[in-house]
PDB file of C-alpha atoms in Angstrom:
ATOM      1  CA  UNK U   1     -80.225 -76.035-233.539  1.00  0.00           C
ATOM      2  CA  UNK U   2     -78.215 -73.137-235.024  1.00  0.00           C
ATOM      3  CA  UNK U   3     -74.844 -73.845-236.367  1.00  0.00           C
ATOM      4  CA  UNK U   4     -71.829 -73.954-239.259  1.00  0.00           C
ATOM      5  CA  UNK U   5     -72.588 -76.495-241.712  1.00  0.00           C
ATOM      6  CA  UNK U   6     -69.588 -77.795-243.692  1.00  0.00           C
ATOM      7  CA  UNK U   7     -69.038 -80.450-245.976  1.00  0.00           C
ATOM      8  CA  UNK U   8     -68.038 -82.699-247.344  1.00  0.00           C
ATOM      9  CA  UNK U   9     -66.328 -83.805-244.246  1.00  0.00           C
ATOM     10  CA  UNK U  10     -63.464 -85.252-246.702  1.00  0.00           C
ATOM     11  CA  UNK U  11     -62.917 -84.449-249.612  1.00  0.00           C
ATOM     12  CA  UNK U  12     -60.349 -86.184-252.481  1.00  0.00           C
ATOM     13  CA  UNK U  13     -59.187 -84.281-255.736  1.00  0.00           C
ATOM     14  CA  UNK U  14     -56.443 -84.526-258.219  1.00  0.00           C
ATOM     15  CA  UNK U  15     -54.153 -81.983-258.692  1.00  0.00           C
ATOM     16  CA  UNK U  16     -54.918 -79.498-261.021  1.00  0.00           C
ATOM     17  CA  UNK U  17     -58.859 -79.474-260.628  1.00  0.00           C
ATOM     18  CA  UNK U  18     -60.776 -76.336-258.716  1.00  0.00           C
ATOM     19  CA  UNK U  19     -62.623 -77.547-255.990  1.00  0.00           C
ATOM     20  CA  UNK U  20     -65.362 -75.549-253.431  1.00  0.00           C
ATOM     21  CA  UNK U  21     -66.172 -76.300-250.182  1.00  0.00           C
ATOM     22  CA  UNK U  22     -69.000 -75.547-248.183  1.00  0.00           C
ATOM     23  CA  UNK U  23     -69.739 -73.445-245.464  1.00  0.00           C
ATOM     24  CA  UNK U  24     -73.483 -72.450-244.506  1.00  0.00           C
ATOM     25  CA  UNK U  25     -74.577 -71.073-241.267  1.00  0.00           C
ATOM     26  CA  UNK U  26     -77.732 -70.465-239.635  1.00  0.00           C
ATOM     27  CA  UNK U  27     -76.762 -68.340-236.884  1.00  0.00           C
ATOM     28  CA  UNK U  28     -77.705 -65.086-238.564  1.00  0.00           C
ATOM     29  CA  UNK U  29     -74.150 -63.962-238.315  1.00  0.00           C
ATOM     30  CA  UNK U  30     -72.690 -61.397-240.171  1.00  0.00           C
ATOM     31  CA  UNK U  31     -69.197 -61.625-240.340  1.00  0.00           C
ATOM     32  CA  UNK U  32     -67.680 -65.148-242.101  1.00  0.00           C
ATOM     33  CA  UNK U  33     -64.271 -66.612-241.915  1.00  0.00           C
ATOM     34  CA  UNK U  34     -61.983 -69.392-243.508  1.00  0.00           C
ATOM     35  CA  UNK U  35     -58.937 -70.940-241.796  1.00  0.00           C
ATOM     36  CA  UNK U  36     -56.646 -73.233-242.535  1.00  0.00           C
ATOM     37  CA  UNK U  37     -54.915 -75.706-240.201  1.00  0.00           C
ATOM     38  CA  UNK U  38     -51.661 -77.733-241.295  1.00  0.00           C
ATOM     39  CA  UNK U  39     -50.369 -80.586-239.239  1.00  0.00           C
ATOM     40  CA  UNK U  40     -48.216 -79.097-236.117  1.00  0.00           C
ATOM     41  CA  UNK U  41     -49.492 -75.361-237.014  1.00  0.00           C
ATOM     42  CA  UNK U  42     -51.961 -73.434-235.615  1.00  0.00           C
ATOM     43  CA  UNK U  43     -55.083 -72.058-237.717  1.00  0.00           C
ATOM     44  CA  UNK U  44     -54.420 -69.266-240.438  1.00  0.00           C
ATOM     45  CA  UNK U  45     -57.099 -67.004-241.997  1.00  0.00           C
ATOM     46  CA  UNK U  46     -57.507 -66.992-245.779  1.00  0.00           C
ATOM     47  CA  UNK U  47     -60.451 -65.137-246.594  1.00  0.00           C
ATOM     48  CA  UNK U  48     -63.140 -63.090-244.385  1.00  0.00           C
ATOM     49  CA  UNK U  49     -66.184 -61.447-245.184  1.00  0.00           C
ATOM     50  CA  UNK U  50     -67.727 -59.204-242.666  1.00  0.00           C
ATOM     51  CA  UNK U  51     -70.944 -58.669-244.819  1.00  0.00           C
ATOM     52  CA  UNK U  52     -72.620 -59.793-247.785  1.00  0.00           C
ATOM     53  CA  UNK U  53     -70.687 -59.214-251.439  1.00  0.00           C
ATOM     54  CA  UNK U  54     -67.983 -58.018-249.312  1.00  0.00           C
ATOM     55  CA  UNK U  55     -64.852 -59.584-248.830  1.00  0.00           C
ATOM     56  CA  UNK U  56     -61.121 -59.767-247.859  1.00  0.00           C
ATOM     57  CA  UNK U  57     -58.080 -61.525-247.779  1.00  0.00           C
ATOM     58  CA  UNK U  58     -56.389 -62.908-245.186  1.00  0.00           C
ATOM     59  CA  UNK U  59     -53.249 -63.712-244.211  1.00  0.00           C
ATOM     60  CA  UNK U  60     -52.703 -66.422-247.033  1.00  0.00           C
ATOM     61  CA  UNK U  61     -55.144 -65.758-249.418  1.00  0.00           C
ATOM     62  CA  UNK U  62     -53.167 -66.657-252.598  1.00  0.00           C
ATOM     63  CA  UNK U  63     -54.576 -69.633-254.649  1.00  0.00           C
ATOM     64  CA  UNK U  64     -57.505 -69.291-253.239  1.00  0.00           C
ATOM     65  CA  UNK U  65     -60.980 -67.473-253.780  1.00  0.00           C
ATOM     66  CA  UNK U  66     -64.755 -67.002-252.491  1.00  0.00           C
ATOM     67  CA  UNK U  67     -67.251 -65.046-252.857  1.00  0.00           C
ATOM     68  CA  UNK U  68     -70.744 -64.362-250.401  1.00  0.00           C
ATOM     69  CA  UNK U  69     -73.982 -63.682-252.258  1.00  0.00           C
ATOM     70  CA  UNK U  70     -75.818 -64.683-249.455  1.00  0.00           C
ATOM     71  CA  UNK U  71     -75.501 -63.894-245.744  1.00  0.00           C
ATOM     72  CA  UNK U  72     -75.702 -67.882-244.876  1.00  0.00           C
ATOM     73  CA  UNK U  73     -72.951 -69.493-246.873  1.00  0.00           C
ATOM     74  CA  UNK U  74     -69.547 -68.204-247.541  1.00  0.00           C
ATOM     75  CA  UNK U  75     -67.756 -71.089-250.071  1.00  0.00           C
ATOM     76  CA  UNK U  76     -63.947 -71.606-250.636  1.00  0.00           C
ATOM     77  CA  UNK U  77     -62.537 -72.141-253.975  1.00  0.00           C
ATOM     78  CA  UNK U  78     -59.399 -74.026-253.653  1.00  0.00           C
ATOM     79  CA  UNK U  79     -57.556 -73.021-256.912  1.00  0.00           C
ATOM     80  CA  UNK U  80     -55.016 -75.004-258.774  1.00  0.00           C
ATOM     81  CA  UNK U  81     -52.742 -72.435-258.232  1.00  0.00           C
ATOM     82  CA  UNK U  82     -52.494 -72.980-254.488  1.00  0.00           C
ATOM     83  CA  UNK U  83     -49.299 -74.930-254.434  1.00  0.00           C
ATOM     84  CA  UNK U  84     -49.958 -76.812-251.234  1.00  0.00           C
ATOM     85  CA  UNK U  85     -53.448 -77.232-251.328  1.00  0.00           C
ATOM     86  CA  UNK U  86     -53.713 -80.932-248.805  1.00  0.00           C
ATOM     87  CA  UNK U  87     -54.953 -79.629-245.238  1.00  0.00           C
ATOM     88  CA  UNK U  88     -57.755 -79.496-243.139  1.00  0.00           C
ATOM     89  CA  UNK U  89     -60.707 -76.432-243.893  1.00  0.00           C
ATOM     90  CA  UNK U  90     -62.282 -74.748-241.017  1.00  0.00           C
ATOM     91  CA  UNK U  91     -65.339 -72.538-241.315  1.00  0.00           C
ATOM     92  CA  UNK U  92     -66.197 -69.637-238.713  1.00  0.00           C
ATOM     93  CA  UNK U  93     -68.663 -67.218-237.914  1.00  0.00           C
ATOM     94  CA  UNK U  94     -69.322 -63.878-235.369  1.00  0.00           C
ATOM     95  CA  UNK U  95     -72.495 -62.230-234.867  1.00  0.00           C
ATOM     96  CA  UNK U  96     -70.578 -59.041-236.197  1.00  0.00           C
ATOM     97  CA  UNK U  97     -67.934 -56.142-235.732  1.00  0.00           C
ATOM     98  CA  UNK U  98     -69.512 -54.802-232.581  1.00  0.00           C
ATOM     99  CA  UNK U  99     -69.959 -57.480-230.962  1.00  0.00           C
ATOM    100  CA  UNK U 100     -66.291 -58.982-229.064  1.00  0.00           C
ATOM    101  CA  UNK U 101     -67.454 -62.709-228.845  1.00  0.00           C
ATOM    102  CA  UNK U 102     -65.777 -65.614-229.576  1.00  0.00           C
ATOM    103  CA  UNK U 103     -65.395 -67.086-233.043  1.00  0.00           C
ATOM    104  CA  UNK U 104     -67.422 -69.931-233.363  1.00  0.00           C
ATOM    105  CA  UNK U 105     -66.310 -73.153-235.981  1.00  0.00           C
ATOM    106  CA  UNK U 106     -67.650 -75.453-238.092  1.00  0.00           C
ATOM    107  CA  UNK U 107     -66.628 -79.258-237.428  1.00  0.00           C
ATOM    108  CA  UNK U 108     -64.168 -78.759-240.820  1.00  0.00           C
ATOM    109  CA  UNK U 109     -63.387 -80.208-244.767  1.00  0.00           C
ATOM    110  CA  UNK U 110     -60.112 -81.930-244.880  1.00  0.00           C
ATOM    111  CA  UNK U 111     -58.989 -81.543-248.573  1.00  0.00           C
ATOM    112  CA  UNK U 112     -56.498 -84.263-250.011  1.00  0.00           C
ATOM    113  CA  UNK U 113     -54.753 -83.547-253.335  1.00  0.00           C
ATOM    114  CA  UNK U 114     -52.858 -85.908-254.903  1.00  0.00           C
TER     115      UNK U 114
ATOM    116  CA  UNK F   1     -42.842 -64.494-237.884  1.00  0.00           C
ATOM    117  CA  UNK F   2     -44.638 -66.339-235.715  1.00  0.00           C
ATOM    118  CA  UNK F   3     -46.456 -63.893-232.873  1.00  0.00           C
ATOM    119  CA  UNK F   4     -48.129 -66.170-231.130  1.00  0.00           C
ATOM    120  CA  UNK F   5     -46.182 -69.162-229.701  1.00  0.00           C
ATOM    121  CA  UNK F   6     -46.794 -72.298-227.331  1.00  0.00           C
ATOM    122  CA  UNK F   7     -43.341 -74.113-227.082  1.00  0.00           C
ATOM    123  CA  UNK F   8     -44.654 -76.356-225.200  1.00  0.00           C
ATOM    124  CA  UNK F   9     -45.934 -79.062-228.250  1.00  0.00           C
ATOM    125  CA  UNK F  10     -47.620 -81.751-225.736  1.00  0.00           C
ATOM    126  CA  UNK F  11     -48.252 -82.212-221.739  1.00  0.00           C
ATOM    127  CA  UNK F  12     -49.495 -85.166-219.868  1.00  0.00           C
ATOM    128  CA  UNK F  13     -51.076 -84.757-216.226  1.00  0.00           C
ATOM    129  CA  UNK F  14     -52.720 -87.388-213.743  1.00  0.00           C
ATOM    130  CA  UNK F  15     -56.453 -86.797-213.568  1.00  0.00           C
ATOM    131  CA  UNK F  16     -57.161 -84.405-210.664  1.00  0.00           C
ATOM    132  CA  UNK F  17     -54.046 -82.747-210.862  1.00  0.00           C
ATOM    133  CA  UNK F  18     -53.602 -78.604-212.005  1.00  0.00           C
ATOM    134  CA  UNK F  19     -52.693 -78.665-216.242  1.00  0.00           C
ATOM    135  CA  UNK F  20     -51.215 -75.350-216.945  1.00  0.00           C
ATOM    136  CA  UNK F  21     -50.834 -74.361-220.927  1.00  0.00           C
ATOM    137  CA  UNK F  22     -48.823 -71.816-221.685  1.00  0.00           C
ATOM    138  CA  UNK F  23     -49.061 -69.369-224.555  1.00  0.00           C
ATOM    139  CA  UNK F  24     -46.066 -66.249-225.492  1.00  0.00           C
ATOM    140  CA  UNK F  25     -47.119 -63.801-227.850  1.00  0.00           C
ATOM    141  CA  UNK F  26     -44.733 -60.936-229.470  1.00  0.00           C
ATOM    142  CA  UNK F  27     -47.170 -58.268-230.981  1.00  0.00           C
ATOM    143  CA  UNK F  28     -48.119 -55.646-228.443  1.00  0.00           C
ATOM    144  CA  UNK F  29     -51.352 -54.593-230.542  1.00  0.00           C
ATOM    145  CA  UNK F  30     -53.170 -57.592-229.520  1.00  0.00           C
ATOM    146  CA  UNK F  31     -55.540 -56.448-226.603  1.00  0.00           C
ATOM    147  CA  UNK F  32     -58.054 -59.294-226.572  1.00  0.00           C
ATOM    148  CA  UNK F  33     -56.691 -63.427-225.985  1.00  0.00           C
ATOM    149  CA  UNK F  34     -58.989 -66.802-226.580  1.00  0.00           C
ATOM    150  CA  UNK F  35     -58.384 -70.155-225.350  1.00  0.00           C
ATOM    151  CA  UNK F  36     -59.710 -73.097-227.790  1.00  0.00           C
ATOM    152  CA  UNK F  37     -60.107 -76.980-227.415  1.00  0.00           C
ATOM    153  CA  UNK F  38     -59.991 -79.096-230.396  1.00  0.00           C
ATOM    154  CA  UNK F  39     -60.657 -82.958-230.749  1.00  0.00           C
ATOM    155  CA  UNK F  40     -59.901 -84.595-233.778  1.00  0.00           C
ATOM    156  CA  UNK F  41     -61.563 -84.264-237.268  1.00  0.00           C
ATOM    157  CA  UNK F  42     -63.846 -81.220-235.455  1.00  0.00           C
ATOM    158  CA  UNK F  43     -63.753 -77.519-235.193  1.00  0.00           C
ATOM    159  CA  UNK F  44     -62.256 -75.935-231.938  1.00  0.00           C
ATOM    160  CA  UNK F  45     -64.683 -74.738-229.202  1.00  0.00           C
ATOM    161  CA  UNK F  46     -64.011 -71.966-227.158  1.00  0.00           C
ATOM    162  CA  UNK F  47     -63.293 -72.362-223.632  1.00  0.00           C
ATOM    163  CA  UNK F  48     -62.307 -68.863-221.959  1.00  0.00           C
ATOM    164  CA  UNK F  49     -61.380 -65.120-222.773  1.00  0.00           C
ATOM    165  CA  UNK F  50     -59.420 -62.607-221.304  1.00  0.00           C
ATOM    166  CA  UNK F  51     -59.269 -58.721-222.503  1.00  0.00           C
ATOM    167  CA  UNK F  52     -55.825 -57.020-221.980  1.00  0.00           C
ATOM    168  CA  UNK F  53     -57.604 -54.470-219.047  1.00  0.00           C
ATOM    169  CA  UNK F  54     -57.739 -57.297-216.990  1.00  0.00           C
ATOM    170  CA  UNK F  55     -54.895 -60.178-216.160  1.00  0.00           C
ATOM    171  CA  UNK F  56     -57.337 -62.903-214.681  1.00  0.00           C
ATOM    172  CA  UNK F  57     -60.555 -64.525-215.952  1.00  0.00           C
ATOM    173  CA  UNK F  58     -62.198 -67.595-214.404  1.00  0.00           C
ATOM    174  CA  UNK F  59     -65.001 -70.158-215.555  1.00  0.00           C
ATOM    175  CA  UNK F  60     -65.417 -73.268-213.278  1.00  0.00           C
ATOM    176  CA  UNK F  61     -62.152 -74.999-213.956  1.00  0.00           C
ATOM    177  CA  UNK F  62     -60.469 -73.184-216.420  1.00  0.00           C
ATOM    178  CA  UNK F  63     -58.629 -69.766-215.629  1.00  0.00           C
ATOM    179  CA  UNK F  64     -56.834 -67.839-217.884  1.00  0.00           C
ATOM    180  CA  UNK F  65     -53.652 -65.404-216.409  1.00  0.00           C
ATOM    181  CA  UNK F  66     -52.437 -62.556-218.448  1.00  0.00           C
ATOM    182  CA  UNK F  67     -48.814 -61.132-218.134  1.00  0.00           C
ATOM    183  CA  UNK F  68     -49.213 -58.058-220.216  1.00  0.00           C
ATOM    184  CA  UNK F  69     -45.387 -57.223-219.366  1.00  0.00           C
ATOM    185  CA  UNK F  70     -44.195 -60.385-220.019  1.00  0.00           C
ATOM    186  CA  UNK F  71     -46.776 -60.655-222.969  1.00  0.00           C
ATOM    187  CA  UNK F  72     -47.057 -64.404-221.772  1.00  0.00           C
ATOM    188  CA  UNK F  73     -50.935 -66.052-220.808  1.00  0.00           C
ATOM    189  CA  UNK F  74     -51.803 -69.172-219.389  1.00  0.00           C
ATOM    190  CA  UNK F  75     -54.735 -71.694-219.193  1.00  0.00           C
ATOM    191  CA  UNK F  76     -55.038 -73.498-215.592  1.00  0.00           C
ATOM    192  CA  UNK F  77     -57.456 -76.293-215.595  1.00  0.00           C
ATOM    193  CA  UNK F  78     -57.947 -77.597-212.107  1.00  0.00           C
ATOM    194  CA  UNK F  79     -58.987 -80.425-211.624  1.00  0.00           C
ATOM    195  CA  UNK F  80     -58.027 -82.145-214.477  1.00  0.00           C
ATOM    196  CA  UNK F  81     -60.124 -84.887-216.120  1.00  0.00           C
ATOM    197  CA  UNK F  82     -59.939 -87.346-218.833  1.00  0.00           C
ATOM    198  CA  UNK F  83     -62.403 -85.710-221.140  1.00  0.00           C
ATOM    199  CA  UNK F  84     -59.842 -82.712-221.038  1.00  0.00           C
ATOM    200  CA  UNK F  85     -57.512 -84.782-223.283  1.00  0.00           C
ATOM    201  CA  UNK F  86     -57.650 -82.425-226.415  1.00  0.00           C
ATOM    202  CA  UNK F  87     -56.001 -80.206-228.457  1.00  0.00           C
ATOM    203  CA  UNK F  88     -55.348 -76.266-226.736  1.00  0.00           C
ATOM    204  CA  UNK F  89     -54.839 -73.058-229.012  1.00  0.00           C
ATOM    205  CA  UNK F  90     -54.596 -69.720-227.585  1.00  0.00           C
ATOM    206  CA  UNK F  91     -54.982 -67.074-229.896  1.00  0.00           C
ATOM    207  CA  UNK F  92     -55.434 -63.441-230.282  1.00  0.00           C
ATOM    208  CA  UNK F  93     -56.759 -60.430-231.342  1.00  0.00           C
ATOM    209  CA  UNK F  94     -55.450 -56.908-231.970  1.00  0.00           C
ATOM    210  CA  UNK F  95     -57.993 -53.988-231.386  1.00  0.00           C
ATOM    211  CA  UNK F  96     -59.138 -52.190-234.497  1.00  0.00           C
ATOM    212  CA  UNK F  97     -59.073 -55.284-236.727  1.00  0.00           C
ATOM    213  CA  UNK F  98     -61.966 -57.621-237.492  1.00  0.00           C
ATOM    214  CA  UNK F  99     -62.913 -59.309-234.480  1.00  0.00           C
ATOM    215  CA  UNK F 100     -62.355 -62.626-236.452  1.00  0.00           C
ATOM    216  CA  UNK F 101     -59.060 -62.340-237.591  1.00  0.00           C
ATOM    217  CA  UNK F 102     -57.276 -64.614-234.739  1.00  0.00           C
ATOM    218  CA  UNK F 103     -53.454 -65.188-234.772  1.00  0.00           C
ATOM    219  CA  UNK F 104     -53.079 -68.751-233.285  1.00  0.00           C
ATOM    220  CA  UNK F 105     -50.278 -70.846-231.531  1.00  0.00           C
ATOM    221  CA  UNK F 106     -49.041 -73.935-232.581  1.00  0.00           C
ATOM    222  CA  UNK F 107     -51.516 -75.863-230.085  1.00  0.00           C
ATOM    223  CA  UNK F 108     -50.192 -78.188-227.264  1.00  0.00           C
ATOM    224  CA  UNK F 109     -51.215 -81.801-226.836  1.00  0.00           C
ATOM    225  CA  UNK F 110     -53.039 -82.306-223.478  1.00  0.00           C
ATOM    226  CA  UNK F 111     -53.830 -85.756-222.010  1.00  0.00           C
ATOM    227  CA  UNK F 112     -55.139 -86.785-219.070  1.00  0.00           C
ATOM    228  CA  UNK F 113     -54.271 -89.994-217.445  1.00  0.00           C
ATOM    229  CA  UNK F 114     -57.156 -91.649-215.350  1.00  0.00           C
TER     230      UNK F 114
END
């Protein structure tokens, strides 16, 4: 069954540590994308890559990075320097540019810092 | 600046009756509008699209309208069931971008009363 793989499901760090999360698909999709989503807000995008070793920020990009050596898994680096780092990590993929369909999720990493 | 809005933060319907969610965007450049569900702890799943040429699209229960003058859309689920208790984002797209990069609303609370 193809699909966005993303884990942990929760995940508990202290503040000042670097921590990656996960996000591997077997959908043969080209294009990858990470969102945020803070209590009361709707998603925002942080980082997308619409092929592999090629990538681009999104909307709040700072304090975070990735990087996609492979076309399967796209992983998040949540930095120290990301001042409000505690929220919940959503994974996405689309088949590619030409193609107008839907973004399609993983089931999410919510990140605690404390 | 928020472009995309839904003011309305939570509705509650009797089971059977019409739920109608509606979304207010600012940024005339988006040309392409998604409807999501979320539960919970899980990624959102997409329920219905509407491109800006048109200003009605319909799957079983769930239509979308489009008021491109008004730059207002709006889900209609008819009938309304339980399992319908969720989550809603709309969110959109603006031609000539990454097909991925979604601006979403807030999200409004839906739940269905047996």
């Amino acid at each position: 069954d193809g699909g966005i793989t993303q884990s942990p499901k929760y995940l508990f760090r202290k503040e000042g540590q670097n921590v990656t999360l996960s996000c591997e698909q077997n959908l043969n999709h080209d294009a990858m994308y990470w969102y945020r989503q803070d209590p009361g807000q709707g998603l925002r995008l942080i980082y997308y890559s619409q092929i592999v070793n090629d990538f681009q920020k999104g909307d709040i990009a700072e304090g975070y990075s990735v990087s996609r050596e492979k076309k399967e898994s796209f992983p998040l680096t949540v930095t120290s320097a990301q001042k409000n780092p505690t929220a919940f990590y959503l994974c996405a993929s689309l088949p590619g540019q030409t193609s107008r369909s839907p973004l399609h999720f993983g089931n999410g990493t919510r990140l605690t810092v404390t | 600046d928020q472009q995309v809005k839904q003011n309305s933060p939570s509705l509650s319907v009797q089971e059977g009756r019409i739920s109608i969610l509606n979304c207010d965007y600012t940024n005339s450049m988006f040309d392409y509008f998604l409807w999501y569900k979320k539960y919970p702890a899980e990624g959102p799943t997409f329920l219905i699209s509407i491109s800006s040429i048109k200003d009605k699209n319909e799957d079983g229960r769930f239509t979308v309208f489009l008021n491109k003058s008004a730059k207002h859309l709006s889900l209609h689920i008819v009938p309304s069931q339980p399992g319908d208790s969720a989550v809603y984002f709309c969110a959109a797209n603006a031609g000539g971008t990454s097909y991925g990069k979604l601006t979403f609303g807030q999200g409004t609370i839906l739940t269905v009363h047996p």
